[in-house]
Coordinates of C-alpha atoms and ligand atoms in Angstrom, one line a residue:
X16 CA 9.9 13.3 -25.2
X17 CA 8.7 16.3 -22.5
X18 CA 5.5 15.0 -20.3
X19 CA 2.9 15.9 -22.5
X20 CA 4.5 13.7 -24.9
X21 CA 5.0 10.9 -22.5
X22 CA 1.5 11.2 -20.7
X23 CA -0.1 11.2 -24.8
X24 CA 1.6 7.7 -24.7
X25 CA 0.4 6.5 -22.1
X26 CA -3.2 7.9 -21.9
X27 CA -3.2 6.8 -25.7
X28 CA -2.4 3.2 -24.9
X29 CA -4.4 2.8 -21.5
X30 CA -7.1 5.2 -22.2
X31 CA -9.7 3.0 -20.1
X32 CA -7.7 3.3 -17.0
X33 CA -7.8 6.6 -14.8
X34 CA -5.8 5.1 -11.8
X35 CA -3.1 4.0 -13.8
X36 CA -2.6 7.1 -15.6
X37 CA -3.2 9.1 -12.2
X38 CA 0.2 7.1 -11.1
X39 CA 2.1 7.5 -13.7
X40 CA 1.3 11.5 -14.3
X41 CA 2.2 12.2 -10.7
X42 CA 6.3 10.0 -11.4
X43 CA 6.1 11.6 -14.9
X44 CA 5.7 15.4 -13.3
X45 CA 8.2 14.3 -10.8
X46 CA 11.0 12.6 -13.3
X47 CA 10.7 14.3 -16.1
X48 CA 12.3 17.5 -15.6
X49 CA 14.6 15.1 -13.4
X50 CA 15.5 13.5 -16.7
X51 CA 17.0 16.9 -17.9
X52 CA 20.3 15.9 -16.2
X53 CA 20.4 12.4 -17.9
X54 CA 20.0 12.5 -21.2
X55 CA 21.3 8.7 -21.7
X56 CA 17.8 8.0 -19.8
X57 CA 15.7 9.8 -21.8
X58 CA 17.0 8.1 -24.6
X59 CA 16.6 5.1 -23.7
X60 CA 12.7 5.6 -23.3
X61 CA 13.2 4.1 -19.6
X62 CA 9.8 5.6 -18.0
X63 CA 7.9 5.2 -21.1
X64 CA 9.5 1.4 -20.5
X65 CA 7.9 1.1 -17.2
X66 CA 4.7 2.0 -17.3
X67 CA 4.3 -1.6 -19.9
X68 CA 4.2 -4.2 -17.6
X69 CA 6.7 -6.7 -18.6
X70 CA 3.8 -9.4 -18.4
X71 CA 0.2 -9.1 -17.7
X72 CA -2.1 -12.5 -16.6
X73 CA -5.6 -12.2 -16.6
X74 CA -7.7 -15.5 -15.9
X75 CA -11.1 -16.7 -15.1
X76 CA -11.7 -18.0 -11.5
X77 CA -14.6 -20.6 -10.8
X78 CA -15.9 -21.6 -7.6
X79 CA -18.5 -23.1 -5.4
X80 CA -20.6 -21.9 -2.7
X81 CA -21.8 -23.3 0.5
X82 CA -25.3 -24.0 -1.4
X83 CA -23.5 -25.3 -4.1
X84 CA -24.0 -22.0 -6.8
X85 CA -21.1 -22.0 -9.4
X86 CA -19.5 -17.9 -9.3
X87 CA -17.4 -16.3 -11.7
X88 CA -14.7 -14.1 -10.4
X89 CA -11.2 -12.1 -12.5
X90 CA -8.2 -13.1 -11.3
X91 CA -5.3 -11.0 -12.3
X92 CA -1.2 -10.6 -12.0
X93 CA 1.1 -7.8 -13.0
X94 CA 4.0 -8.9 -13.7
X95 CA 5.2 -4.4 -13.6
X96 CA 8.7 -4.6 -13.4
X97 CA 12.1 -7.1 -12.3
X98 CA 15.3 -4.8 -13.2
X99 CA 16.2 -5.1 -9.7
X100 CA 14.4 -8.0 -8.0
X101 CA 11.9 -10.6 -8.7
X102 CA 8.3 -9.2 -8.9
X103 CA 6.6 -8.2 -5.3
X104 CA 3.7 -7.1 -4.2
X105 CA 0.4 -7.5 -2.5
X106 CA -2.8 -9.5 -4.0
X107 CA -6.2 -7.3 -2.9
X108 CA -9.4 -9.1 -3.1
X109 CA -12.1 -6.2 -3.4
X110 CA -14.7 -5.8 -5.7
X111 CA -13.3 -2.9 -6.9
X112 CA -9.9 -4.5 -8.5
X113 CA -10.0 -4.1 -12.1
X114 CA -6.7 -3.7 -14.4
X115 CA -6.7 -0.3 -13.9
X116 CA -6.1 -0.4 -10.2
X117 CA -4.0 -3.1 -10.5
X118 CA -1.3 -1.8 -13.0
X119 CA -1.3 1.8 -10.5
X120 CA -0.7 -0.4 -8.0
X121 CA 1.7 -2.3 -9.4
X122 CA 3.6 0.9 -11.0
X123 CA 3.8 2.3 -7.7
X124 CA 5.4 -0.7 -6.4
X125 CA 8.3 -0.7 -8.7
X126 CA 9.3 3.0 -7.0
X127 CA 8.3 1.6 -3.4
X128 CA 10.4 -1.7 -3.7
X129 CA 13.4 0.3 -5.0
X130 CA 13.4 3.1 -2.4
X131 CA 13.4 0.0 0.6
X132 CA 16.7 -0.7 -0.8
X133 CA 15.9 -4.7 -0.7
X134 CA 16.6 -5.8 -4.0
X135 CA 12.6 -6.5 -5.0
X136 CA 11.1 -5.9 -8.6
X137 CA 7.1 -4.6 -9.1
X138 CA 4.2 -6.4 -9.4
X139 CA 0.6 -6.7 -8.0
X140 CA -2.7 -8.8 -8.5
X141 CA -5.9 -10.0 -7.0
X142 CA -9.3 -10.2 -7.9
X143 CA -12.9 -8.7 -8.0
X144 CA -13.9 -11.3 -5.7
X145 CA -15.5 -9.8 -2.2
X146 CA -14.6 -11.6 1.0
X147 CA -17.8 -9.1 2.8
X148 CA -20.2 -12.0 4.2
X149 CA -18.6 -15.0 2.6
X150 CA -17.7 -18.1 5.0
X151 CA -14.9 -19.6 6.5
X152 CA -15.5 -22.6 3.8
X153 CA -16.0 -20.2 0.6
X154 CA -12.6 -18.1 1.5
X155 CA -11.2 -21.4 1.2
X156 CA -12.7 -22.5 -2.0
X157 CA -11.8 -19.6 -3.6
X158 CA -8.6 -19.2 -2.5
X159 CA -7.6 -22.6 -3.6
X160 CA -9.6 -21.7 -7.0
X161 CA -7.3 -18.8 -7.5
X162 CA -4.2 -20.5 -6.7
X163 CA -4.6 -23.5 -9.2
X164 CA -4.2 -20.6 -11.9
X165 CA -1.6 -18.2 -10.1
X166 CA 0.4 -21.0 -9.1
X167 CA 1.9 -21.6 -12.3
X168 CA 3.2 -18.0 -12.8
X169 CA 4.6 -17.3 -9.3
X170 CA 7.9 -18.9 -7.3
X171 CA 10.2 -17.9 -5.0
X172 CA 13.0 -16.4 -7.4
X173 CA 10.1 -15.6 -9.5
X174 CA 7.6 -13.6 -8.2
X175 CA 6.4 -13.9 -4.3
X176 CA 3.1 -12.2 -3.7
X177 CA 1.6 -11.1 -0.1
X178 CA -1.5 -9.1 1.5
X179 CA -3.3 -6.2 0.1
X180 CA -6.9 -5.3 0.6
X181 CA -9.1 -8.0 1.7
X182 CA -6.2 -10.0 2.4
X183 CA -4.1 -11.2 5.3
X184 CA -2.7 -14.0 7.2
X185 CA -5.9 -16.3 6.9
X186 CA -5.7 -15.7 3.0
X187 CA -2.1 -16.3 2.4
X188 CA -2.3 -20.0 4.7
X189 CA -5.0 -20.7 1.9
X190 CA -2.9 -19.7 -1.3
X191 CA 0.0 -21.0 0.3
X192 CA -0.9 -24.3 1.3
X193 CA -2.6 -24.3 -2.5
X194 CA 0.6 -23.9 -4.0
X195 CA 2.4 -25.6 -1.5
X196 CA -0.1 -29.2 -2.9
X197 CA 0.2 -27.9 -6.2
X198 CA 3.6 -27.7 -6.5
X199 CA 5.2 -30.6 -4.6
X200 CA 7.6 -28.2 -2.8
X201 CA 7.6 -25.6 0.6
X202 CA 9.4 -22.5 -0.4
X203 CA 8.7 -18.8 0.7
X204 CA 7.0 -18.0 -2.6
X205 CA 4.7 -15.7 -0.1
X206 CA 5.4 -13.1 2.3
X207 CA 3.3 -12.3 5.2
X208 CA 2.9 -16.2 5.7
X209 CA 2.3 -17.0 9.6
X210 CA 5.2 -17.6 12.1
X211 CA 6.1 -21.6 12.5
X212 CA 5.7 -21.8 8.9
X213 CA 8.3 -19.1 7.5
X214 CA 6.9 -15.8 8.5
X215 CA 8.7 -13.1 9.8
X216 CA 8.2 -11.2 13.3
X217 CA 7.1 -7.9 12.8
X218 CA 5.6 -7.9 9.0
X219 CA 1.7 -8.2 10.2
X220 CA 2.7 -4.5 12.4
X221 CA 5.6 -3.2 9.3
X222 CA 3.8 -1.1 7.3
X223 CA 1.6 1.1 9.9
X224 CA 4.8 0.9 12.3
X225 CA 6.8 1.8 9.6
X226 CA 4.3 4.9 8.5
X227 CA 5.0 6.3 12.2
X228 CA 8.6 5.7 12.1
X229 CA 8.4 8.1 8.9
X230 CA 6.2 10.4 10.2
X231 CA 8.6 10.7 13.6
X232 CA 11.5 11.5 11.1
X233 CA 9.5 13.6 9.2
X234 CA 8.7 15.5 12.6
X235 CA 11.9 15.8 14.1
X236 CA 13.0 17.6 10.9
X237 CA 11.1 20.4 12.1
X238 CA 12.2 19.5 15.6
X239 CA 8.9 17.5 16.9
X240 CA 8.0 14.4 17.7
X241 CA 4.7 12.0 17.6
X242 CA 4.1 13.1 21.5
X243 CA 0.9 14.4 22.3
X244 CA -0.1 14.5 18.7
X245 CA -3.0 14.0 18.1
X246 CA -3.9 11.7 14.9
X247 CA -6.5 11.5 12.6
X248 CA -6.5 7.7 11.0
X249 CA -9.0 6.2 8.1
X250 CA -9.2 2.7 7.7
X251 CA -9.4 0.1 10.7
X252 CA -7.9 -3.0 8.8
X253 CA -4.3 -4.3 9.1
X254 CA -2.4 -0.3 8.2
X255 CA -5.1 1.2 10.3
X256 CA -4.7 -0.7 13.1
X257 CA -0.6 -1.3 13.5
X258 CA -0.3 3.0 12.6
X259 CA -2.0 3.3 16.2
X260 CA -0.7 1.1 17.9
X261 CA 2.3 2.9 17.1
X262 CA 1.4 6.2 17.4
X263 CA -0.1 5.0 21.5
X264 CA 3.4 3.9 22.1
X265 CA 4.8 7.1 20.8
X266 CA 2.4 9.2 23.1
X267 CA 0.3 10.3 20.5
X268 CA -3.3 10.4 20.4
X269 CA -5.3 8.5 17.5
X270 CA -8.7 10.0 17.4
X271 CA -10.5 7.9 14.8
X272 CA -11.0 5.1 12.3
X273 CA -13.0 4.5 9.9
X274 CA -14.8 1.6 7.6
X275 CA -16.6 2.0 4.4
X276 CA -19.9 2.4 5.8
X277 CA -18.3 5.2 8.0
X278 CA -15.9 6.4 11.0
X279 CA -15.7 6.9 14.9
X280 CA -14.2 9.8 16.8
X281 CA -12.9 9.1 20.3
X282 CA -11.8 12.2 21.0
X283 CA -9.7 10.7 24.3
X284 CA -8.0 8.8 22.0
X285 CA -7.0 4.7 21.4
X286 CA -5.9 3.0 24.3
X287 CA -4.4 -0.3 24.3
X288 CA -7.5 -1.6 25.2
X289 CA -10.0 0.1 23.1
X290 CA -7.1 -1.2 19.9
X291 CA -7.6 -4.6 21.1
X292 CA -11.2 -4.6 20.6
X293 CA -11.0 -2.9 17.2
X294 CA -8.5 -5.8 16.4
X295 CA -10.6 -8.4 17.7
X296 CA -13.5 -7.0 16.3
X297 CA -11.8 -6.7 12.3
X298 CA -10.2 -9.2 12.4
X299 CA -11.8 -11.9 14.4
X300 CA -15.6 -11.1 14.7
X301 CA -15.6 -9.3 10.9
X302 CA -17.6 -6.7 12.3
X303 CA -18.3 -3.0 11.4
X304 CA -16.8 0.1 12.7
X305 CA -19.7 1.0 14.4
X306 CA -19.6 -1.2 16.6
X307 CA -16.8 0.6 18.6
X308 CA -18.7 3.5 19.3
X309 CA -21.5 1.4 20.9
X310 CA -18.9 -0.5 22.9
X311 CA -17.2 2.7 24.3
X312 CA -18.9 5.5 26.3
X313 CA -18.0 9.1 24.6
X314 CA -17.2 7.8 20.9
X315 CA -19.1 9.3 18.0
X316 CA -20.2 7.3 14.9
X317 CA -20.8 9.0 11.5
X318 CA -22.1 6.9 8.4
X319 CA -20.2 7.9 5.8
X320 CA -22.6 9.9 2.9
X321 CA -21.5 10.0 -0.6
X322 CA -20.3 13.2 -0.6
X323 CA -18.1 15.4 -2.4
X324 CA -15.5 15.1 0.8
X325 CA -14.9 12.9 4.1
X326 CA -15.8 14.5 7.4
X327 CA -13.3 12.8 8.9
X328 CA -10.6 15.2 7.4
X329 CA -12.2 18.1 8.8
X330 CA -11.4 16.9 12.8
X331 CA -9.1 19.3 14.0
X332 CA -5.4 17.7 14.6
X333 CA -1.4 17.9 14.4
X334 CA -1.0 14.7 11.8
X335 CA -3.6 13.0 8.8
X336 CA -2.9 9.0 8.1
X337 CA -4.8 7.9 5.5
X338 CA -4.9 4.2 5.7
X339 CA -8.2 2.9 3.9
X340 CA -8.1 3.3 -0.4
X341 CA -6.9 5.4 -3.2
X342 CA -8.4 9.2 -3.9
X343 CA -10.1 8.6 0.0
X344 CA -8.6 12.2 0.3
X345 CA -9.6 14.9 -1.8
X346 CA -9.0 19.0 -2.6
X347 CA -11.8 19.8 -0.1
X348 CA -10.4 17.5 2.5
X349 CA -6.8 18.7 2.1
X350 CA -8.3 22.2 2.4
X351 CA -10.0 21.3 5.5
X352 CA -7.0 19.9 6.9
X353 CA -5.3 23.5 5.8
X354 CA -7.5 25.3 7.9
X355 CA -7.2 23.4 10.3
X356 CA -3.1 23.5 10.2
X357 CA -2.4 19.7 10.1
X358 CA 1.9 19.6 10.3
X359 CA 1.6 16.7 8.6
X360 CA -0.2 13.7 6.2
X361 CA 1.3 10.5 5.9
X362 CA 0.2 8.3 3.4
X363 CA -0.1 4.2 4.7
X364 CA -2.7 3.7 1.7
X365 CA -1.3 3.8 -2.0
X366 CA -2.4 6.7 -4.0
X367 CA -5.1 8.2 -1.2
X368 CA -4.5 11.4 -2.1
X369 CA -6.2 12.5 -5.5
X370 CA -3.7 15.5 -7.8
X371 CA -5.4 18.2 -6.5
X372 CA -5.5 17.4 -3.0
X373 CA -1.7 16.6 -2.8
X374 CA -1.4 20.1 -4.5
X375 CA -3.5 22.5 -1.9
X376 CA -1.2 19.6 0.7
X377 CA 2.2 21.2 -0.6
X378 CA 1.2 24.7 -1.9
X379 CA 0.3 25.6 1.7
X380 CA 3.6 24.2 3.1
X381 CA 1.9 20.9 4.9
X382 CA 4.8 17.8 5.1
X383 CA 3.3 15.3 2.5
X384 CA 4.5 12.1 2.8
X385 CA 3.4 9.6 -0.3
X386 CA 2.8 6.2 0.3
X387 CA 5.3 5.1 -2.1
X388 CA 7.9 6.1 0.5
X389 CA 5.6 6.3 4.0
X390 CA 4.0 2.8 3.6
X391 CA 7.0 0.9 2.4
X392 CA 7.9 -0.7 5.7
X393 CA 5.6 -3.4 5.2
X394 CA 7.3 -4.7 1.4
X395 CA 10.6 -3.9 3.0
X396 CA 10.2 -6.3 5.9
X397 CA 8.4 -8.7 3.3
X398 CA 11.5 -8.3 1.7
X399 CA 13.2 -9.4 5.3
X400 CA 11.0 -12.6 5.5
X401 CA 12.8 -13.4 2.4
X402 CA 16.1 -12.9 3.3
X403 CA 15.2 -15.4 6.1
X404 CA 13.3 -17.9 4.4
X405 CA 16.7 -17.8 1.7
X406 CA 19.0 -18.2 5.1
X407 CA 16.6 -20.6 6.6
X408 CA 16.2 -18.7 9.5
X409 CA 14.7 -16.5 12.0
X410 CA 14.9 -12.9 13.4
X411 CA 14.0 -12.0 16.6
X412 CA 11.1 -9.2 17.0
X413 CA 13.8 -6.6 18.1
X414 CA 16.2 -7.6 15.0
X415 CA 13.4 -7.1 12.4
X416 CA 12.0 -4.0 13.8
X417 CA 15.5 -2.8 14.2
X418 CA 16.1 -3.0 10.5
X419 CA 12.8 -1.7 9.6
X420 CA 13.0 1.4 11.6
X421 CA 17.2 1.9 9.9
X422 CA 14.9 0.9 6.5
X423 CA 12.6 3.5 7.2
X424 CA 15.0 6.4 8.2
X425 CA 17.1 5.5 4.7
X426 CA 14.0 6.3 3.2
X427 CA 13.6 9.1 4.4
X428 CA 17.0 10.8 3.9
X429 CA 16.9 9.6 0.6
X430 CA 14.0 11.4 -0.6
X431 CA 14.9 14.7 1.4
X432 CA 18.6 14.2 -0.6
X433 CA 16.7 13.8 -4.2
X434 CA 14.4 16.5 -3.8
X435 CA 17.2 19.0 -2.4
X436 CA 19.7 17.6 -5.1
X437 CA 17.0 18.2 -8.0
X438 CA 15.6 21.6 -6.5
X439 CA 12.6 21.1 -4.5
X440 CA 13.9 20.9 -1.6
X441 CA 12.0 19.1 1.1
X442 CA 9.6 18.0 -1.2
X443 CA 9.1 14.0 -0.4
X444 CA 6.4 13.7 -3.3
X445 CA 9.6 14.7 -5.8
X446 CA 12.4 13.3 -3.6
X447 CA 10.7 9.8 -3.7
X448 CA 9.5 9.4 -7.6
X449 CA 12.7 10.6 -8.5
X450 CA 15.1 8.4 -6.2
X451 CA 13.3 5.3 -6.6
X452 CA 12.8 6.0 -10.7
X453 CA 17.0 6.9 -11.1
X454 CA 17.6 3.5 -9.0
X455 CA 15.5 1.0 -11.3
X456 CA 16.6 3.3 -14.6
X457 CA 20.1 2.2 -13.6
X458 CA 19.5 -1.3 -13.6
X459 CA 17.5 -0.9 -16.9
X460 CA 19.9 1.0 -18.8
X461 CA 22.7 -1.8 -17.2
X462 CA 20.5 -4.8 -18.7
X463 CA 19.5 -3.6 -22.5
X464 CA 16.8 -3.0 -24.1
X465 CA 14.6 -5.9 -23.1
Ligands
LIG514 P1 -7.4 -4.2 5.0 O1 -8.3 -5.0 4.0 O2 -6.8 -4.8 6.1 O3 -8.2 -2.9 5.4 C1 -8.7 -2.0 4.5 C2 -9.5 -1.0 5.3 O4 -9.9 0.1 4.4 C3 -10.8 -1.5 5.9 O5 -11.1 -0.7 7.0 C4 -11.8 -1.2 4.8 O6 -13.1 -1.1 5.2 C5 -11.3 0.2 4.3 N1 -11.6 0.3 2.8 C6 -11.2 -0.5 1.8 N2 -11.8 -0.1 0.7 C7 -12.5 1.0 1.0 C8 -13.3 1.9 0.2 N3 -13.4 1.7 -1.1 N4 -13.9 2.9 0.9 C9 -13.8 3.1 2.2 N5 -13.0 2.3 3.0 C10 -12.4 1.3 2.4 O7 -6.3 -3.6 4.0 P2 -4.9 -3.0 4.4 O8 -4.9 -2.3 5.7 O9 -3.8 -4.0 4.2 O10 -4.7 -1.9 3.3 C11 -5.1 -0.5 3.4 C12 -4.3 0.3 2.4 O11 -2.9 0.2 2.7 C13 -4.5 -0.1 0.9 O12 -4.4 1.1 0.1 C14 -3.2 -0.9 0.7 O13 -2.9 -1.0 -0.7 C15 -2.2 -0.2 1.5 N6 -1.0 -0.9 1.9 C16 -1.1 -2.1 2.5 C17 0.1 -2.8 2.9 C18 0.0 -4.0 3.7 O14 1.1 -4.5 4.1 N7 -1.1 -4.6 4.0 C19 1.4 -2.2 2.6 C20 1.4 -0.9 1.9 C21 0.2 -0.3 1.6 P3 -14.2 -2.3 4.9 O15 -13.8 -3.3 5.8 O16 -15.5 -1.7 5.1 O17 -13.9 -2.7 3.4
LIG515 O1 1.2 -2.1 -1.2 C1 2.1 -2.8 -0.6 O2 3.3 -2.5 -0.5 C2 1.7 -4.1 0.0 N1 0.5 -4.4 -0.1 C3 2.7 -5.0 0.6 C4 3.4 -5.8 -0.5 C5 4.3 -6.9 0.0 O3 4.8 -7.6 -0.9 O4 4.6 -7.0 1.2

């Protein structure tokens, strides 16, 4: 089967979904002609395997207000892939989820959870539900509404969800004390759960730490480093936030964030000061972006327009992190960031950067970093709270960011070792599709035809 075989498959059976075949084109381009040297694989029909989830839940969520109105909401788990691990994965809570996101999401965690090296299958879910504006009480409620469904198809050895989109630590005390009633029994069947009751030090800060400890590799390649570079970030929710901390205690300069109503530039840069009101205003107050710029002399706010690309690509700088959404960066953005020679974008979002943006990224020799290999610090130290909550014990802060930054370098060497051994050298789009594909093929082939 060559690509345009595979992609007719897959288009055919998902035609109402555009992110999940955007996913599985972009690992299909990059294992495909990978697939050349193992013919066993081919035969076995192993990538045409993974992109049908092994299992698939879709289920109604009901729930009551604080004036007592009844709302409908989807709930939804993709159960992607477990030929190497039990399923893992975030839950996002976002009006936008639908299957389609969901299953790209949950494809791109099969690759993502194999390249971390902890031995973690695929999966994703969440729901349609938006958190914008509801109260303490209705997070709650629906939480616990969710979870009386979820519950039954999740566990510890099973599948172990965590934070996405729309959901962090508040969120997974809800679900987890849920399940934790429902059940009858206190295991780690979540990651990302808070410290004193089985959380690990360092996962809240893993996957923006760990998209700077990639970029820092990434730089040094060319003999560089994060100093005095200055950083372009989107977002300003829990990647956004820990990928400038980072790059501050790196001696770079983070120059903006951004919300969905639209971004600041502060062209002196984050200080550990101005962070901790972002922080407090995200995640404590629930607050908009804009409200930096009034609280800050100097800082520039821009509501972002529906346009055909994001001025905040077009700020001149050494690095790009996009941290917010998929397709957030687009072929007029990555042009933009062309002209303005950008060494380097680092994905901490999954899938931010459309086909053609990625293209105009590589074609004009710009380090791309996907997010299946740049963001993975934050499943791999998920994948560390396991470990512990399995030993029944606890890391220190310097063991567990110890491990992710060795976690993070692995990752790196083994992309830039699959894309030089299957000839695109320094390619880290390639290296990682096709070294996180041949590890979960192995186990697949190994197991059957199940
Ligand atoms: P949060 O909910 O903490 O923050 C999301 C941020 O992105 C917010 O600033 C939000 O703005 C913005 N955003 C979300 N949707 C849109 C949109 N459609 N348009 C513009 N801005 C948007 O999520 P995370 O920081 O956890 O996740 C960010 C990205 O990183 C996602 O792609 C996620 O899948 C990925 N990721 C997360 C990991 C984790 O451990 N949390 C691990 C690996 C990847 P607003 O508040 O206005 O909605
Ligand atoms: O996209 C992701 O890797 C996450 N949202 C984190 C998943 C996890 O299980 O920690």
């Amino acid at each position: 089967m060559n690509s345009n075989n595979l992609l007719d498959f897959v288009k055919l059976r998902n035609s109402h979904e555009p992110e999940f075949i955007q996913a599985v084109e972009e690992v299909a381009l990059s294992v495909l002609p990978a697939l050349e040297k193992h013919p066993d694989l081919r035969k076995l029909k192993i990538l045409e395997r993974t992109t049908e989830p092994e299992r698939l839940i879709s289920f109604r969520v009901s729930w009551l207000d604080d004036k007592g109105e009844v709302h409908i909401n989807r709930g939804y788990r993709v159960q992607m892939n477990s030929a190497i691990g039990p399923y893992k994965g975030g839950l996002r809570f976002h009006p936008t989820v639908n299957q389609s996101v969901l299953k790209f999401l949950a494809f791109e965690q099969i690759f993502k959870n194999a390249l971390t090296g902890v031995p973690m299958g695929g999966g994703k879910g969440g729901s349609d539900f938006d958190p914008k504006g509801k109260s303490e009480n209705e997070i709650m409620k629906f939480c616990q509404a969710f979870m009386s469904e979820l519950s039954r198809h999740i566990g510890h050895r099973l599948d172990v969800p965590a934070g996405d989109i729309g959901v962090g630590g508040r969120e997974i005390g809800y679900m987890f004390g849920a399940y934790k009633k429902i059940k009858n029994e206190f295991t780690g069947v979540f990651t990302g759960k808070g410290i004193g009751w089985g959380g690990s030090l360092i996962r809240p800060e893993a996957t923006g730490y760990g998209l700077i400890y990639f970029a820092e590799n990434m730089l040094q390649t060319k003999g560089q480093s994060m100093k005095d570079k200055i950083c372009l970030v989107s977002g300003s929710g829990n990647v956004a936030q820990y990928a400038i901390e980072k790059i501050i205690q790196l001696g770079g300069k983070a120059v903006t964030a951004s919300d969905s109503n639209g971004y600041v530039y502060d062209e002196a840069g984050f200080t550990t000061e101005k962070l901790a009101f972002l922080m407090d205003l995200k995640n404590n107050r629930r607050g908009r972006i804009k409200e930096y710029a009034d609280a800050f002399a100097g800082v520039k706010y821009f509501e972002t327009k529906a346009t055909d690309h994001n001025p905040l690509w077009s700020i001149p700088a050494h690095c790009a992190f996009p941290c917010a959404t998929q397709n957030e960066l687009n072929e007029k953005d990555a042009n933009n960031l062309v002209k303005n020679k950008v060494l380097l974008v680092g994905e901490g979002a999954n899938m931010p950067t459309t086909p053609e943006g990625i293209n105009v990224l590589i074609d004009n020799g710009i380090m791309y970093a996907p997010g299946k290999a740049s963001n993975a610090g934050g499943v791999a130290t998920s994948g560390l709270e396991m470990t512990q909550n399995f030993m029944g014990t606890n890391w220190t802060r310097e063991e567990v960011d110890a491990k992710l930054h060795a976690i993070m370098k692995n990752i790196h060497e083994t992309c830039l070792a699959a894309a030089k051994e299957y000839g695109k050298p320094g390619n880290y789009m390639h290296g990682a599709n096709i070294a996180g594909f041949l590890k979960v093929a192995r186990a697949m082939q190994a197991q059957g035809v199940i």
